[in-house]
Amino acid sequence: MRFTLSSSALSAKLNALSRVINSKNSLAILGDFLFDVQGGVLRLTASDSENVMNTQIELAENDGDGRFAIANHDMLEAVKGISEQPLTFDVNLQDNLAKISYQNGMFSLPIESAEQYPVAQAVGDNASVITIPSALLADNITRSIFATAQDELRPVMNGIYFDLTPECLAIVASDGHKLVRNKVFSVSSEQPAAFILPKKPASLLKNLLQKDGGDVEIRFDERNAQINYGDGQLTCRLIEGRYPNYNSVIPQNNPNTLTVDRLSLLAALRRVQPFANDSSNLIRFHVENGLLQLDAEDYDFSKTATERMTCEYSGQPMSIGFKGSSFIEILGNFDSQEVVIQLADPSRAGLVLPSEQPEGQDVLMLMMPMLIND
């Protein structure tokens, strides 16, 4: 079997696929890329047994079809230093050897039988389908993934929840202390459906989805999801279980409203946070009469910091405590110039919203308060 393709195209595809492969694998062949040549197209696959990603490349020349596996590290190292030029693979399936030649040289690598490579778990015929623009999906994953948990006792919290309703698609993440809820009104279904996407495939998608205006199709059943994007496909095992009722924790009546410049507040929090207690990371927000005061203190090491900034505020004077590092993460995942912070009282969650919602969306983030000693 012989085929020719672009060196830079192959290198780019292999680098993207390599993010799926684990450093340690239950099966040795999961450390390989799977090459499948059929009808002038090379289909490349990488897997960690739970996530299977594949993509394809049009071949410049092709003589014969076949399948083989080749070690990911060796292949990546071999092609990464080659400038854009044709690469020709001469593959001997009987001798388990691939010779790869280019303009100024050649190298050869051992190959393994593709028969040992695990097959991706198919999504059932009764699958639900979501179609969403790739840029919109990438933005929502980026905005949500930081709020996922790392909780062995509640694995459902370790992923991003996609809740398809007749009203919208809600994309939700929470670790129990902070919560992100994105509503996408352009996607809905009369037949409600939901799934929990684990963190690893979410991270892979965030890096892969190109903001080119194309659509992503997500087909999912109770156990697996198949995500088709551009010239690639990601099949992954979903987190099974019932996601908590996220709407029930969002307070509905928040009469105290604070509007503040997002980057100014972010910079102020970064300045005072190093003075907070290492274990609690507590920062006190005190707001009244158009003035927001941030206080951090660590009496164990005689450290304190205070910073004041102007804001727009309507409501009762209030002091409320928040975890500084989490609030910094929340502000860092907005794009708007200003944010609106809605408060009820010091014992109830605070809501953070952009001053202007993205078109066709409703973005909301929630922070649970911390106890402050007056």
XYZ file of N, CA and C in Angstrom, residues 41-301:
783
model
N -8.879 8.594 0.660
C -9.010 9.389 1.895
C -8.330 8.642 3.037
N -7.534 9.379 3.829
C -6.921 8.820 5.039
C -7.755 9.238 6.239
N -8.252 8.254 6.971
C -9.009 8.513 8.194
C -8.089 8.200 9.375
N -7.872 9.184 10.235
C -6.982 9.051 11.395
C -7.818 8.968 12.667
N -7.426 8.081 13.590
C -8.181 7.886 14.831
C -7.224 7.836 16.016
N -7.665 8.423 17.138
C -6.963 8.296 18.412
C -8.010 8.023 19.480
N -7.616 7.264 20.529
C -8.600 6.856 21.538
C -7.926 6.660 22.891
N -8.708 6.864 23.960
C -8.279 6.470 25.305
C -9.254 5.442 25.883
N -10.032 4.835 25.026
C -11.074 3.828 25.292
C -12.427 4.470 25.625
N -12.441 5.627 26.319
C -13.707 6.314 26.610
C -14.005 7.410 25.596
N -12.944 7.986 25.020
C -13.094 9.048 24.022
C -12.385 8.606 22.745
N -13.080 8.678 21.631
C -12.506 8.297 20.346
C -12.670 9.478 19.397
N -11.548 9.982 18.877
C -11.597 11.113 17.958
C -11.039 10.680 16.612
N -11.711 11.070 15.547
C -11.146 10.804 14.237
C -11.353 11.984 13.309
N -10.492 12.048 12.303
C -10.516 13.106 11.309
C -10.021 12.517 10.006
N -10.097 13.281 8.932
C -9.683 12.723 7.653
C -8.914 13.728 6.815
N -8.095 13.191 5.891
C -7.264 13.993 4.995
C -7.419 13.434 3.587
N -7.628 14.309 2.619
C -7.634 13.887 1.218
C -6.195 13.577 0.794
N -6.005 12.443 0.132
C -4.669 12.023 -0.296
C -4.356 12.571 -1.679
N -3.074 12.979 -1.872
C -2.650 13.445 -3.191
C -2.551 12.273 -4.161
N -2.035 11.147 -3.659
C -1.934 9.920 -4.457
C -2.277 8.738 -3.560
N -2.776 7.672 -4.178
C -3.176 6.508 -3.382
C -3.150 5.255 -4.245
N -2.410 4.264 -3.787
C -2.346 2.981 -4.484
C -2.625 1.881 -3.462
N -3.866 1.435 -3.379
C -4.235 0.376 -2.447
C -4.832 0.916 -1.167
N -5.716 0.138 -0.562
C -6.364 0.500 0.703
C -5.874 -0.421 1.817
N -6.018 0.044 3.065
C -5.624 -0.791 4.197
C -5.655 -0.026 5.497
N -5.451 -0.747 6.593
C -5.491 -0.154 7.927
C -4.288 -0.630 8.722
N -3.716 0.261 9.547
C -2.606 -0.107 10.429
C -2.534 0.908 11.564
N -1.819 0.555 12.636
C -1.623 1.446 13.789
C -0.136 1.734 13.939
N 0.165 2.959 14.408
C 1.569 3.368 14.537
C 1.727 4.205 15.809
N 2.822 4.037 16.525
C 3.030 4.688 17.831
C 2.936 6.206 17.713
N 2.148 6.823 18.613
C 1.880 8.260 18.483
C 3.121 9.113 18.680
N 3.946 8.791 19.680
C 5.107 9.631 19.980
C 6.105 9.604 18.832
N 6.380 8.407 18.304
C 7.335 8.287 17.200
C 6.857 9.052 15.970
N 5.565 8.945 15.678
C 5.027 9.597 14.491
C 5.049 11.111 14.629
N 4.674 11.591 15.810
C 4.680 13.038 16.042
C 6.091 13.612 15.937
N 7.042 12.948 16.564
C 8.427 13.422 16.532
C 8.970 13.424 15.112
N 8.569 12.418 14.324
C 9.102 12.288 12.972
C 8.612 13.394 12.042
N 7.339 13.780 12.172
C 6.790 14.720 11.191
C 6.857 16.176 11.625
N 7.095 16.439 12.918
C 6.962 17.829 13.368
C 8.058 18.746 12.809
N 9.217 18.182 12.468
C 10.296 19.034 11.965
C 10.363 19.137 10.463
N 9.407 18.524 9.762
C 9.439 18.527 8.299
C 8.621 19.696 7.777
N 9.237 20.518 6.915
C 8.520 21.650 6.333
C 7.473 21.146 5.345
N 6.587 22.062 4.908
C 5.497 21.681 4.011
C 6.038 21.053 2.717
N 5.710 19.800 2.507
C 6.121 19.055 1.313
C 5.358 17.739 1.298
N 5.374 17.019 0.163
C 4.688 15.732 0.124
C 5.422 14.677 0.960
N 4.641 13.873 1.681
C 5.160 12.692 2.392
C 4.570 11.464 1.706
N 5.430 10.494 1.402
C 4.957 9.265 0.769
C 5.144 8.089 1.720
N 4.042 7.400 2.020
C 4.063 6.221 2.881
C 4.079 4.964 2.011
N 5.084 4.111 2.218
C 5.094 2.766 1.648
C 4.885 1.796 2.798
N 3.726 1.150 2.838
C 3.338 0.334 3.984
C 3.304 -1.137 3.586
N 4.088 -1.942 4.316
C 4.095 -3.391 4.110
C 3.361 -4.039 5.277
N 2.119 -4.437 5.032
C 1.296 -4.996 6.105
C 1.765 -6.382 6.531
N 2.487 -7.079 5.637
C 3.002 -8.401 6.005
C 4.214 -8.288 6.930
N 5.116 -7.339 6.625
C 6.324 -7.165 7.441
C 6.119 -6.200 8.600
N 4.914 -5.638 8.702
C 4.600 -4.667 9.772
C 5.595 -3.512 9.808
N 5.785 -2.884 8.652
C 6.747 -1.792 8.544
C 6.203 -0.717 7.610
N 6.377 0.552 8.025
C 6.002 1.694 7.181
C 7.252 2.518 6.899
N 7.529 2.754 5.612
C 8.634 3.622 5.210
C 8.037 4.937 4.721
N 8.506 6.025 5.301
C 7.970 7.346 4.972
C 9.096 8.158 4.354
N 8.921 8.578 3.108
C 9.966 9.323 2.403
C 9.500 10.739 2.124
N 10.461 11.670 2.111
C 10.185 13.074 1.818
C 11.337 13.610 0.986
N 11.362 14.915 0.780
C 12.281 15.498 -0.196
C 13.740 15.149 0.059
N 14.175 15.256 1.300
C 15.593 15.078 1.593
C 15.910 13.827 2.414
N 14.970 12.923 2.581
C 15.286 11.758 3.396
C 14.111 10.820 3.553
N 14.278 9.887 4.469
C 13.213 8.929 4.762
C 13.409 8.372 6.162
N 12.354 7.810 6.726
C 12.456 7.086 7.992
C 11.485 5.924 7.929
N 11.715 4.945 8.772
C 10.807 3.797 8.814
C 10.406 3.531 10.256
N 9.175 3.067 10.430
C 8.638 2.800 11.760
C 7.881 1.482 11.739
N 7.924 0.760 12.849
C 7.118 -0.464 12.926
C 5.641 -0.117 13.031
N 4.791 -0.970 12.526
C 3.348 -0.770 12.631
C 2.719 -1.986 13.297
N 1.502 -1.819 13.767
C 0.766 -2.919 14.401
C -0.526 -3.157 13.654
N -1.076 -4.330 13.843
C -2.320 -4.686 13.184
C -3.466 -3.835 13.715
N -4.270 -3.333 12.791
C -5.418 -2.509 13.186
C -6.531 -3.336 13.801
N -6.451 -4.647 13.664
C -7.513 -5.505 14.195
C -7.608 -5.418 15.713
N -6.475 -5.084 16.374
C -6.468 -5.004 17.833
C -7.061 -3.691 18.344
N -7.251 -2.719 17.434
C -7.682 -1.393 17.870
C -9.163 -1.429 18.264
N -9.513 -0.908 19.458
C -10.914 -0.971 19.912
C -11.842 -0.129 19.045
N -13.063 -0.603 18.898
C -14.071 0.094 18.090
C -14.891 1.013 18.999
N -15.195 2.210 18.498
C -15.986 3.169 19.290
C -17.394 2.632 19.521
N -17.918 2.906 20.718
C -19.279 2.501 21.059
C -20.277 3.341 20.262
N -21.131 2.681 19.515
C -22.073 3.418 18.654
C -23.190 4.045 19.482
N -23.677 5.184 19.019
C -24.840 5.831 19.630
C -26.100 5.148 19.106
N -27.068 4.912 19.975
C -28.271 4.168 19.616
C -29.123 4.859 18.562
N -30.014 4.086 17.948
C -30.898 4.614 16.904
C -31.892 5.643 17.439
N -32.187 5.566 18.744
C -33.164 6.496 19.327
C -32.491 7.754 19.883
N -31.339 8.099 19.329
C -30.561 9.220 19.847
C -31.285 10.551 19.646
N -31.060 11.456 20.602
C -31.499 12.850 20.449
C -30.411 13.608 19.698
N -30.789 14.710 19.047
C -29.845 15.465 18.217
C -29.912 16.944 18.568
N -28.721 17.539 18.735
C -28.593 18.987 18.913
C -27.699 19.499 17.787
N -28.143 20.546 17.093
C -27.311 21.206 16.087
C -27.074 22.639 16.556
N -25.785 23.015 16.656
C -25.428 24.309 17.236
C -24.198 24.857 16.509
N -24.128 26.160 16.239
C -22.931 26.721 15.607
C -21.682 26.442 16.443
N -20.584 26.118 15.748
C -19.365 25.706 16.459
C -18.820 26.812 17.359
N -18.861 28.072 16.883
C -18.352 29.178 17.698
C -19.177 29.350 18.965
N -20.489 29.172 18.839
C -21.388 29.311 19.995
C -21.120 28.205 21.006
N -20.920 26.983 20.534
C -20.622 25.875 21.441
C -19.274 26.074 22.123
N -18.268 26.494 21.360
C -16.939 26.727 21.939
C -16.993 27.800 23.019
N -17.721 28.898 22.756
C -17.837 29.985 23.742
C -18.498 29.489 25.030
N -19.550 28.688 24.884
C -20.278 28.222 26.065
C -19.486 27.199 26.867
N -18.738 26.343 26.188
C -17.867 25.406 26.920
C -16.790 26.171 27.660
N -16.171 27.152 26.992
C -15.111 27.949 27.617
C -15.646 28.689 28.843
N -16.871 29.199 28.728
C -17.473 29.976 29.808
C -17.877 29.104 30.992
N -18.053 27.793 30.757
C -18.620 26.918 31.788
C -17.611 25.986 32.454
N -16.591 25.573 31.728
C -15.788 24.424 32.174
C -15.049 24.702 33.485
N -14.728 25.967 33.756
C -14.007 26.283 34.990
C -14.840 25.985 36.236
N -16.177 25.950 36.088
C -17.061 25.759 37.246
C -17.348 24.291 37.531
N -16.831 23.363 36.714
C -17.053 21.939 36.976
C -16.282 21.505 38.217
N -16.757 20.433 38.837
C -16.157 19.954 40.089
C -15.121 18.862 39.823
N -14.448 18.474 40.894
C -13.542 17.322 40.902
C -13.961 16.493 42.108
N -15.120 15.846 41.975
C -15.773 15.234 43.128
C -15.995 13.748 42.883
N -15.262 12.906 43.609
C -15.403 11.455 43.434
C -16.743 10.946 43.950
N -17.317 11.620 44.945
C -18.581 11.161 45.524
C -19.784 11.558 44.678
N -19.659 12.658 43.933
C -20.757 13.107 43.070
C -20.225 13.313 41.646
N -20.002 12.222 40.923
C -19.391 12.350 39.588
C -20.218 13.169 38.608
N -21.549 13.281 38.850
C -22.362 14.073 37.919
C -21.933 15.542 37.904
N -21.279 16.006 38.970
C -20.851 17.403 39.035
C -19.544 17.641 38.276
N -18.918 16.561 37.784
C -17.605 16.683 37.158
C -17.666 16.975 35.662
N -18.858 17.255 35.153
C -18.994 17.533 33.729
C -19.891 18.729 33.479
N -20.121 19.004 32.188
C -21.002 20.099 31.766
C -22.354 19.501 31.392
N -23.405 20.050 31.945
C -24.764 19.526 31.753
C -25.435 20.257 30.594
N -25.893 19.502 29.607
C -26.630 20.044 28.476
C -28.096 19.674 28.664
N -28.946 20.680 28.861
C -30.355 20.469 29.171
C -31.197 21.064 28.045
N -31.707 20.184 27.178
C -32.483 20.613 26.019
C -33.963 20.646 26.385
N -34.581 21.807 26.267
C -35.983 21.994 26.658
C -36.746 22.654 25.515
N -38.082 22.736 25.621
C -38.849 23.445 24.588
C -38.515 24.930 24.503
N -37.927 25.490 25.571
C -37.592 26.917 25.587
C -36.222 27.198 24.996
N -35.234 26.360 25.334
C -33.861 26.666 24.961
C -32.965 25.462 25.252
N -31.687 25.609 24.930
C -30.659 24.691 25.397
C -29.934 25.379 26.547
N -29.997 24.790 27.745
C -29.258 25.319 28.894
C -27.964 24.521 29.048
N -26.855 25.236 29.155
C -25.540 24.617 29.340
C -25.067 25.041 30.730
N -24.876 24.054 31.618
C -24.729 24.335 33.048
C -23.492 23.625 33.598
N -22.802 24.292 34.514
C -21.707 23.655 35.259
C -21.706 24.202 36.676
N -21.398 23.334 37.640
C -21.370 23.769 39.041
C -20.503 22.830 39.864
N -19.816 23.394 40.850
C -19.071 22.570 41.812
C -19.699 22.655 43.205
N -20.906 23.213 43.290
C -21.584 23.354 44.577
C -21.340 24.689 45.245
N -20.268 25.394 44.838
C -19.958 26.715 45.394
C -20.193 27.819 44.373
N -19.942 27.498 43.121
C -20.227 28.440 42.035
C -20.983 27.689 40.951
N -21.735 28.441 40.147
C -22.566 27.834 39.115
C -22.589 28.750 37.898
N -22.552 28.134 36.727
C -22.699 28.866 35.469
C -23.903 28.287 34.739
N -24.813 29.160 34.285
C -25.942 28.712 33.477
C -26.032 29.584 32.238
N -25.871 28.938 31.085
C -26.001 29.628 29.797
C -27.273 29.134 29.114
N -28.125 30.044 28.698
C -29.298 29.668 27.908
C -29.069 30.087 26.458
N -29.232 29.125 25.543
C -29.104 29.394 24.107
C -30.495 29.244 23.497
N -31.102 30.364 23.124
C -32.506 30.346 22.699
C -32.685 29.864 21.268
N -31.603 29.827 20.487
C -31.718 29.387 19.090
C -31.771 27.865 18.981
N -31.550 27.167 20.087
C -31.587 25.699 20.092
C -32.642 25.257 21.096
N -33.605 24.468 20.645
C -34.655 23.981 21.544
C -35.248 22.714 20.956
N -36.089 22.044 21.735
C -36.728 20.820 21.261
C -38.018 20.596 22.040
N -39.064 20.205 21.323
C -40.318 19.880 21.996
C -40.175 18.625 22.855
N -39.189 17.795 22.500
C -38.930 16.572 23.266
C -37.732 16.828 24.175
N -37.933 17.059 25.480
C -36.806 17.350 26.366
C -35.802 16.202 26.408
N -34.545 16.565 26.516
C -33.465 15.573 26.610
C -32.285 16.241 27.296
N -31.387 15.430 27.856
C -30.246 15.995 28.584
C -29.104 14.993 28.625
N -27.892 15.504 28.771
C -26.725 14.645 28.976
C -25.648 15.425 29.718
N -24.705 14.688 30.320
C -23.592 15.309 31.052
C -22.302 14.960 30.313
N -21.659 15.981 29.760
C -20.415 15.812 29.000
C -19.221 15.877 29.953
N -18.392 14.821 30.011
C -17.226 14.857 30.911
C -16.252 15.976 30.542
N -15.376 16.287 31.483
C -14.474 17.419 31.319
C -13.473 17.220 30.180
N -12.964 15.994 30.007
C -11.935 15.788 28.978
C -12.469 16.033 27.578
N -13.575 15.398 27.149
C -14.070 15.717 25.809
C -14.502 17.173 25.666
N -14.980 17.789 26.753
C -15.323 19.220 26.691
C -14.079 20.057 26.391
N -12.963 19.728 27.052
C -11.703 20.448 26.806
C -11.207 20.217 25.385
N -11.344 18.981 24.912
C -10.935 18.677 23.536
C -11.737 19.507 22.542
N -13.043 19.579 22.744
C -13.894 20.346 21.832
C -13.561 21.830 21.880
N -13.312 22.337 23.077
C -12.995 23.763 23.227
C -11.786 24.140 22.373
N -10.800 23.244 22.329
C -9.581 23.520 21.566
C -9.743 23.253 20.071
N -10.674 22.372 19.711
C -10.790 21.943 18.317
C -11.738 22.786 17.481
N -12.804 23.268 18.096
C -13.843 23.928 17.304
C -13.333 25.243 16.728
N -13.357 25.313 15.445
C -12.902 26.518 14.772
C -14.064 27.498 14.650
N -13.758 28.760 14.838
C -14.818 29.775 14.749
C -15.019 30.157 13.278
N -15.487 29.172 12.505
C -15.615 29.364 11.065
C -17.069 29.451 10.611
N -17.997 29.482 11.551
C -19.398 29.582 11.178
C -20.062 28.264 10.860
N -19.314 27.162 10.941
C -19.904 25.858 10.693
C -20.750 25.401 11.861
N -21.508 24.337 11.639
C -22.369 23.780 12.687
C -21.766 22.511 13.262
N -22.083 22.252 14.514
C -21.717 21.008 15.194
C -23.000 20.219 15.436
N -22.960 18.933 15.117
C -24.110 18.068 15.385
C -23.752 17.130 16.533
N -24.567 17.150 17.582
C -24.371 16.275 18.744
C -25.494 15.261 18.773
N -25.164 13.981 18.598
C -26.130 12.895 18.718
C -25.828 12.163 20.020
N -26.841 11.959 20.856
C -26.560 11.353 22.162
C -27.718 10.474 22.612
N -27.361 9.426 23.357
C -28.349 8.598 24.032
C -28.005 8.603 25.524
N -28.407 7.592 26.247
C -28.194 7.604 27.699
C -26.737 7.370 28.083
N -25.935 6.801 27.195
C -24.573 6.417 27.590
C -23.475 7.102 26.788
N -23.743 7.411 25.520
C -22.688 7.911 24.643
C -23.160 9.111 23.841
N -22.167 9.877 23.377
C -22.454 11.003 22.486
C -21.512 10.935 21.297
N -22.027 11.306 20.137
C -21.220 11.408 18.923
C -21.313 12.843 18.439
N -20.172 13.510 18.371
C -20.140 14.936 18.067
C -19.418 15.122 16.738
N -20.134 15.611 15.739
C -19.585 15.813 14.397
C -19.317 17.294 14.190
N -18.080 17.619 13.812
C -17.687 19.017 13.601
C -16.728 19.061 12.408
N -16.882 20.037 11.551
C -15.952 20.205 10.432
C -15.638 18.889 9.749
N -14.355 18.525 9.727
C -13.937 17.258 9.119
C -13.600 16.210 10.179
N -14.122 16.396 11.395
C -13.786 15.459 12.468
C -15.006 14.964 13.220
N -14.748 13.982 14.074
C -15.819 13.399 14.888
C -15.231 12.970 16.231
N -15.963 13.244 17.300
C -15.579 12.813 18.645
C -16.708 11.977 19.225
N -16.384 10.738 19.596
C -17.344 9.870 20.269
C -16.885 9.693 21.705
N -17.769 9.910 22.664
C -17.346 9.839 24.061
C -18.413 9.178 24.922
N -17.959 8.604 26.025
C -18.873 8.055 27.017
C -19.329 9.190 27.923
N -20.615 9.229 28.199
C -21.177 10.295 29.026
C -21.147 9.913 30.500
N -21.268 10.923 31.361
C -21.405 10.672 32.799
C -22.862 10.295 33.061
N -23.063 9.140 33.677
C -24.424 8.688 33.950
C -24.857 9.153 35.339
N -26.132 9.475 35.456
C -26.667 9.934 36.737
C -27.591 11.118 36.536
N -28.207 11.534 37.613
C -29.185 12.634 37.562
C -28.522 13.922 38.042
N -28.528 14.927 37.198
C -27.934 16.211 37.561
C -28.875 16.950 38.516
N -28.329 17.645 39.515
C -29.205 18.368 40.462
C -30.058 19.426 39.759
N -31.156 19.798 40.388
C -32.039 20.837 39.867
C -31.362 22.197 40.052
N -30.653 22.624 39.006
C -29.846 23.846 39.108
C -30.721 25.089 39.260
N -31.927 25.071 38.688
C -32.781 26.264 38.777
C -33.215 26.557 40.213
N -33.295 25.512 41.036
C -33.794 25.704 42.402
C -32.818 26.480 43.277
N -31.543 26.526 42.906
C -30.557 27.226 43.755
C -30.359 28.676 43.311
N -30.994 29.069 42.222
C -30.829 30.441 41.725
C -31.882 31.334 42.378
N -31.475 32.255 43.250
C -32.464 33.114 43.920
C -33.170 34.021 42.918
N -34.466 34.185 43.086
C -35.273 34.932 42.124
C -35.491 36.391 42.517
N -35.414 36.691 43.807
C -35.693 38.054 44.252
C -34.422 38.657 44.841
N -33.770 39.506 44.063
C -32.493 40.103 44.482
C -32.592 41.623 44.345
N -33.109 42.300 45.367
C -33.415 43.734 45.234
C -32.185 44.642 45.233
N -31.034 44.127 45.687
C -29.837 44.969 45.772
C -28.974 44.728 44.528
N -28.826 45.781 43.708
C -28.160 45.628 42.413
C -26.945 46.544 42.317
N -25.825 45.932 41.974
C -24.540 46.631 41.883
C -24.030 46.500 40.457
N -23.705 47.618 39.803
C -23.124 47.606 38.459
C -21.727 48.211 38.541
N -20.737 47.484 37.992
C -19.349 47.910 38.158
C -18.548 47.514 36.923
N -17.491 48.267 36.657
C -16.604 47.943 35.537
C -15.905 46.607 35.816
N -16.040 45.677 34.892
C -15.554 44.314 35.135
C -14.028 44.261 35.304
N -13.303 44.899 34.410
C -11.839 44.807 34.471
C -11.283 45.535 35.694
N -11.934 46.621 36.092
C -11.487 47.344 37.299
C -11.679 46.480 38.544
N -12.842 45.817 38.638
C -13.095 44.942 39.783
C -12.150 43.741 39.764
N -11.906 43.199 38.583
C -10.995 42.062 38.458
C -9.588 42.443 38.924
N -9.121 43.610 38.500
C -7.786 44.062 38.902
C -7.713 44.303 40.411
N -8.770 44.899 40.970
C -8.791 45.168 42.413
C -8.775 43.856 43.209
N -9.558 42.874 42.772
C -9.573 41.580 43.466
C -8.207 40.904 43.412
N -7.537 41.015 42.270
C -6.205 40.405 42.156
C -5.192 41.084 43.071
N -5.413 42.372 43.343
C -4.482 43.073 44.245
C -4.721 42.709 45.707
N -5.992 42.556 46.118
C -6.250 42.303 47.537
C -6.214 40.813 47.882
N -6.429 39.950 46.902
C -6.515 38.515 47.203
C -5.270 37.948 47.900
N -4.040 38.360 47.527
C -2.861 37.798 48.215
C -2.835 38.057 49.719
N -3.655 38.999 50.200
C -3.679 39.323 51.625
C -4.747 38.540 52.377
N -5.536 37.736 51.652
C -6.590 36.950 52.296
C -5.982 35.710 52.950
N -6.716 35.143 53.890
C -6.292 33.903 54.543
C -6.155 32.787 53.509
N -5.048 32.051 53.554
C -4.784 31.025 52.536
C -5.856 29.943 52.507
N -6.370 29.571 53.660
C -7.316 28.457 53.694
C -8.714 28.871 53.238
N -9.160 30.054 53.620
C -10.522 30.473 53.263
C -10.584 31.309 51.999
N -9.529 32.089 51.743
C -9.489 32.995 50.591
C -10.667 33.982 50.605
N -11.127 34.335 51.817
C -12.304 35.186 51.974
C -11.995 36.646 51.660
N -12.858 37.256 50.839
C -12.804 38.698 50.600
C -14.180 39.275 50.922
N -14.177 40.324 51.741
C -15.431 40.976 52.135
C -15.762 42.079 51.123
N -16.991 42.013 50.615
C -17.517 43.061 49.742
C -18.454 43.918 50.602
N -18.154 45.202 50.740
C -19.071 46.118 51.430
C -19.494 47.187 50.432
N -20.804 47.356 50.274
C -21.290 48.289 49.264
C -22.376 49.178 49.865
N -22.249 50.485 49.591
C -23.281 51.472 49.942
C -22.936 52.791 49.271
N -23.988 53.558 48.940
C -23.838 54.917 48.402
C -22.859 54.998 47.228
N -22.946 54.070 46.283
C -22.119 54.150 45.086
C -20.653 53.838 45.314
N -20.339 53.161 46.420
C -18.941 52.835 46.722
C -18.845 51.353 47.102
N -17.937 50.653 46.451
C -17.667 49.253 46.770
C -16.300 49.167 47.439
N -16.274 48.550 48.614
C -15.012 48.372 49.340
C -14.706 46.876 49.449
N -13.483 46.516 49.087
C -13.009 45.134 49.184
C -12.007 45.047 50.324
N -12.195 44.071 51.213
C -11.291 43.886 52.348
C -10.810 42.443 52.392
N -9.509 42.277 52.569
C -8.921 40.947 52.773
C -8.032 41.021 53.996
N -8.012 39.940 54.771
C -7.199 39.952 55.997
C -6.737 38.546 56.341
N -5.546 38.484 56.875
C -4.998 37.227 57.386
C -4.276 37.570 58.684
N -5.044 37.514 59.797
C -4.490 37.944 61.079
C -3.389 37.021 61.581
N -3.341 35.788 61.080
C -2.275 34.878 61.492
C -0.910 35.428 61.092
N -0.871 36.176 59.981
C 0.404 36.721 59.500
C 0.379 38.247 59.462
